[in-house]
PDB file of C-alpha atoms in Angstrom:
ATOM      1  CA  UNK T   3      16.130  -5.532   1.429  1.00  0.00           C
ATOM      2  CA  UNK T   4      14.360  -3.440   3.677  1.00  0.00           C
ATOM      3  CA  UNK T   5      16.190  -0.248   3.044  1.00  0.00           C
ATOM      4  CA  UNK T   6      15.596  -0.379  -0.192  1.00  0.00           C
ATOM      5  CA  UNK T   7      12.025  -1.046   0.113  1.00  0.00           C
ATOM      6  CA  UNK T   8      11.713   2.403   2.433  1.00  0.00           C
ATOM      7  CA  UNK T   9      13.694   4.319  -0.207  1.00  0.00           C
ATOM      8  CA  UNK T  10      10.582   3.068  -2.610  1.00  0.00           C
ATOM      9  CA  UNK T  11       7.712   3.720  -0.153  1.00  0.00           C
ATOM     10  CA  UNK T  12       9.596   7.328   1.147  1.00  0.00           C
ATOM     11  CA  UNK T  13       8.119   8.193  -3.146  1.00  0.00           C
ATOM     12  CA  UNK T  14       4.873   7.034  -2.340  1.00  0.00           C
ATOM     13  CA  UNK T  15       4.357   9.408   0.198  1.00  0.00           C
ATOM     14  CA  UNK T  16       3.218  11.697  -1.948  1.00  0.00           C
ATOM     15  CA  UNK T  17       0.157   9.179  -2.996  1.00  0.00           C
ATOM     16  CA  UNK T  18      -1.265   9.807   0.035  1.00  0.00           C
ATOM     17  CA  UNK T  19      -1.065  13.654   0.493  1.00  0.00           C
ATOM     18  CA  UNK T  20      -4.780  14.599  -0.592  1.00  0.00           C
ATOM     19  CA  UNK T  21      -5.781  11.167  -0.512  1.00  0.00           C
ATOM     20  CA  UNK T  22      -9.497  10.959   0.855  1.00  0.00           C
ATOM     21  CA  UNK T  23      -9.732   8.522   4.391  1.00  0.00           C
ATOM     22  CA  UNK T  24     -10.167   5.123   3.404  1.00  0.00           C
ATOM     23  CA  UNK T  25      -9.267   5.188  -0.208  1.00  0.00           C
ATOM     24  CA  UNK T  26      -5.570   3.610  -2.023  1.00  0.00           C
ATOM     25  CA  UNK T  27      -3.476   3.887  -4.604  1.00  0.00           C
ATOM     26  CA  UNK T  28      -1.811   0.844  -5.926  1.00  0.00           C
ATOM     27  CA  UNK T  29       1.325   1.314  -7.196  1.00  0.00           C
ATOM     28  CA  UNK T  30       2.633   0.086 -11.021  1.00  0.00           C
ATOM     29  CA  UNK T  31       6.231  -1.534 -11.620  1.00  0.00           C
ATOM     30  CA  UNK T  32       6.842   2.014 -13.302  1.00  0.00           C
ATOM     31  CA  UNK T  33       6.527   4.004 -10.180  1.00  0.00           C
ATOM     32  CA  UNK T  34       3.276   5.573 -11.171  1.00  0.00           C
ATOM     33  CA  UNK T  35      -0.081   4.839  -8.687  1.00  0.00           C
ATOM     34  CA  UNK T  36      -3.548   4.616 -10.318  1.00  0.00           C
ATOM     35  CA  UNK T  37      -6.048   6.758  -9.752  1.00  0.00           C
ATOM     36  CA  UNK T  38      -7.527   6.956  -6.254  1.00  0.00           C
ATOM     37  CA  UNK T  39      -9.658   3.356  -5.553  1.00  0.00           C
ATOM     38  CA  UNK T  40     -12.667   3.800  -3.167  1.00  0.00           C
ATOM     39  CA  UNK T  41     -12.538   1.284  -0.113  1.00  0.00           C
ATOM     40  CA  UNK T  42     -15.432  -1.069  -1.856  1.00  0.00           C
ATOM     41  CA  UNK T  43     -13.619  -1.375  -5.296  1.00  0.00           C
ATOM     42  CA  UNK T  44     -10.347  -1.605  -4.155  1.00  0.00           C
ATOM     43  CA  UNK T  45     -10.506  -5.849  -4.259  1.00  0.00           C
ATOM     44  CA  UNK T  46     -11.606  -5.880  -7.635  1.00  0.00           C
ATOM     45  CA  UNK T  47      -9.076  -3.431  -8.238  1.00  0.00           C
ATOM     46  CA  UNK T  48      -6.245  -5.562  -6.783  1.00  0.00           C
ATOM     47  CA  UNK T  49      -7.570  -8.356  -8.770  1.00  0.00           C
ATOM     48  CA  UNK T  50      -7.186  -6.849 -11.395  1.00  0.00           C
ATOM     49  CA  UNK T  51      -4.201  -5.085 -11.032  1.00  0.00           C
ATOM     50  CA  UNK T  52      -1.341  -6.220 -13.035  1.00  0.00           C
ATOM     51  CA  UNK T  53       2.494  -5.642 -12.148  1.00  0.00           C
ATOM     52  CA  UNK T  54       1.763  -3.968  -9.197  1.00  0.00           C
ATOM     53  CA  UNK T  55       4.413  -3.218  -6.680  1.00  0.00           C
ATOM     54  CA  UNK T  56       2.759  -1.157  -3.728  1.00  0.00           C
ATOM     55  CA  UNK T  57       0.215  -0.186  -1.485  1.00  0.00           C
ATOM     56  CA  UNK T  58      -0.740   3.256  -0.740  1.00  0.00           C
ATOM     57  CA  UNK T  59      -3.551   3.329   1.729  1.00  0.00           C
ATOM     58  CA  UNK T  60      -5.463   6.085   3.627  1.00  0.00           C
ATOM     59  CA  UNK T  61      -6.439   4.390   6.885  1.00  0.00           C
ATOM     60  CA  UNK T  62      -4.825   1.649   9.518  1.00  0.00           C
ATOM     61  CA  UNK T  63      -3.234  -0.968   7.434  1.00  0.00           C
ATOM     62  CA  UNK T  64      -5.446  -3.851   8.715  1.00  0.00           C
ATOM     63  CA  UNK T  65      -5.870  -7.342   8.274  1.00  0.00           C
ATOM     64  CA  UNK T  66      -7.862  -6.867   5.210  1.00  0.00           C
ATOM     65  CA  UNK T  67      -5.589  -4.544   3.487  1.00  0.00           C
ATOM     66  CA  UNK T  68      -2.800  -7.178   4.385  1.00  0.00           C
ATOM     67  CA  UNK T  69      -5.071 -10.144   2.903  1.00  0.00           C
ATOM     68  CA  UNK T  70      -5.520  -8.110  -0.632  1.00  0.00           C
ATOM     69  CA  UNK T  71      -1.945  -7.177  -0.720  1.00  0.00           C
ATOM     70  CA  UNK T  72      -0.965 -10.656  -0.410  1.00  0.00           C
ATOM     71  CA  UNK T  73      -3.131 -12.181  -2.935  1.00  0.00           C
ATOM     72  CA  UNK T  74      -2.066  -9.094  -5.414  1.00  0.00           C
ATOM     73  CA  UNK T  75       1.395 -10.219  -4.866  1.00  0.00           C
ATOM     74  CA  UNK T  76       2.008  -7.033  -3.218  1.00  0.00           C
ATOM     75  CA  UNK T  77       5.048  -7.233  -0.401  1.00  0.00           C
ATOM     76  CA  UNK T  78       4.855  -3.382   0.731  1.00  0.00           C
ATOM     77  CA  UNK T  79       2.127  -1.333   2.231  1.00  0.00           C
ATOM     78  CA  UNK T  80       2.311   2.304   2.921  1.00  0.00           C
ATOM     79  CA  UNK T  81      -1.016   3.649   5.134  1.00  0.00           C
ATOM     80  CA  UNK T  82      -1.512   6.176   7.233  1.00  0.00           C
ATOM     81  CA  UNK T  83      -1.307   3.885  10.365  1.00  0.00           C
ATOM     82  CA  UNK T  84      -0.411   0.317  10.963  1.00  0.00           C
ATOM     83  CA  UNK T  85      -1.813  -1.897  13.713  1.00  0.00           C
ATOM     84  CA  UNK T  86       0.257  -3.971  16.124  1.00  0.00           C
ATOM     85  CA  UNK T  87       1.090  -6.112  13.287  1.00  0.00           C
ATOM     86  CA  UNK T  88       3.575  -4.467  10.714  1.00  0.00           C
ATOM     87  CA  UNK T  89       4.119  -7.713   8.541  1.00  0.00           C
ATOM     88  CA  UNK T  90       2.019 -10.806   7.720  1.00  0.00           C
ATOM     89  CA  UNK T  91       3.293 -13.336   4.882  1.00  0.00           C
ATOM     90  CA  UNK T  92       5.135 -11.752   2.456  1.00  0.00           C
ATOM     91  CA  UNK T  93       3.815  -8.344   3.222  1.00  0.00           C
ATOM     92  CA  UNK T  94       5.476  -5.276   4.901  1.00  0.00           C
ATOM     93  CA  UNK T  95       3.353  -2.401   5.984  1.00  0.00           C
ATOM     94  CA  UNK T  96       4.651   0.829   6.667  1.00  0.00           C
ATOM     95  CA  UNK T  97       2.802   3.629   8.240  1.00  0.00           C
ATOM     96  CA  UNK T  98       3.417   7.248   7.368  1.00  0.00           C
ATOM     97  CA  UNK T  99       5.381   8.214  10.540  1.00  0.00           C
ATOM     98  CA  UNK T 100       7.894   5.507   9.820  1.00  0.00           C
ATOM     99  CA  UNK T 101       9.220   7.819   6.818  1.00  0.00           C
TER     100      UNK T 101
END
């Protein structure tokens, strides 16, 4: 449900405090993020990426950031802006003034 998904994304607010523009942090089924993924690595990264839960992005959630989520089975994005689009697929983005 969606309320339940802010209460989750409301803790990954602190992800992006500090965060440098265009980098992420995924998020792991413990609550933890990785470390800070640089914009080129971040699809390998994804790939790679197992039991992740989240998104945190520095930058405008975009169609791209929506198209990794979704193949990383990923259903919510937190950046630090979304576009006119807030949800594609399976995937809910969240910008940081929603919280």
């Amino acid at each position: 449900c969606e309320a339940h998904s802010l209460t989750w994304v409301k803790e990954w607010a602190s992800h992006l405090e500090g965060l440098k523009k265009n980098n992420a942090v995924i998020i792991l089924e413990d609550g933890s993020g990785t470390d800070p993924i640089g914009a080129r690595a971040l699809a390998t990264a994804m790939a790679e990426a197992e039991g992740a839960t989240g998104l945190v992005f520095a930058g405008k959630v975009n169609d791209r950031i929506f198209e990794l989520a979704s193949g990383a089975g990923i259903e919510n994005v937190l950046g630090t802006s979304v576009g006119g689009v807030t949800r594609k697929g399976n995937v809910q983005a969240y910008s940081s003034e929603d919280l």
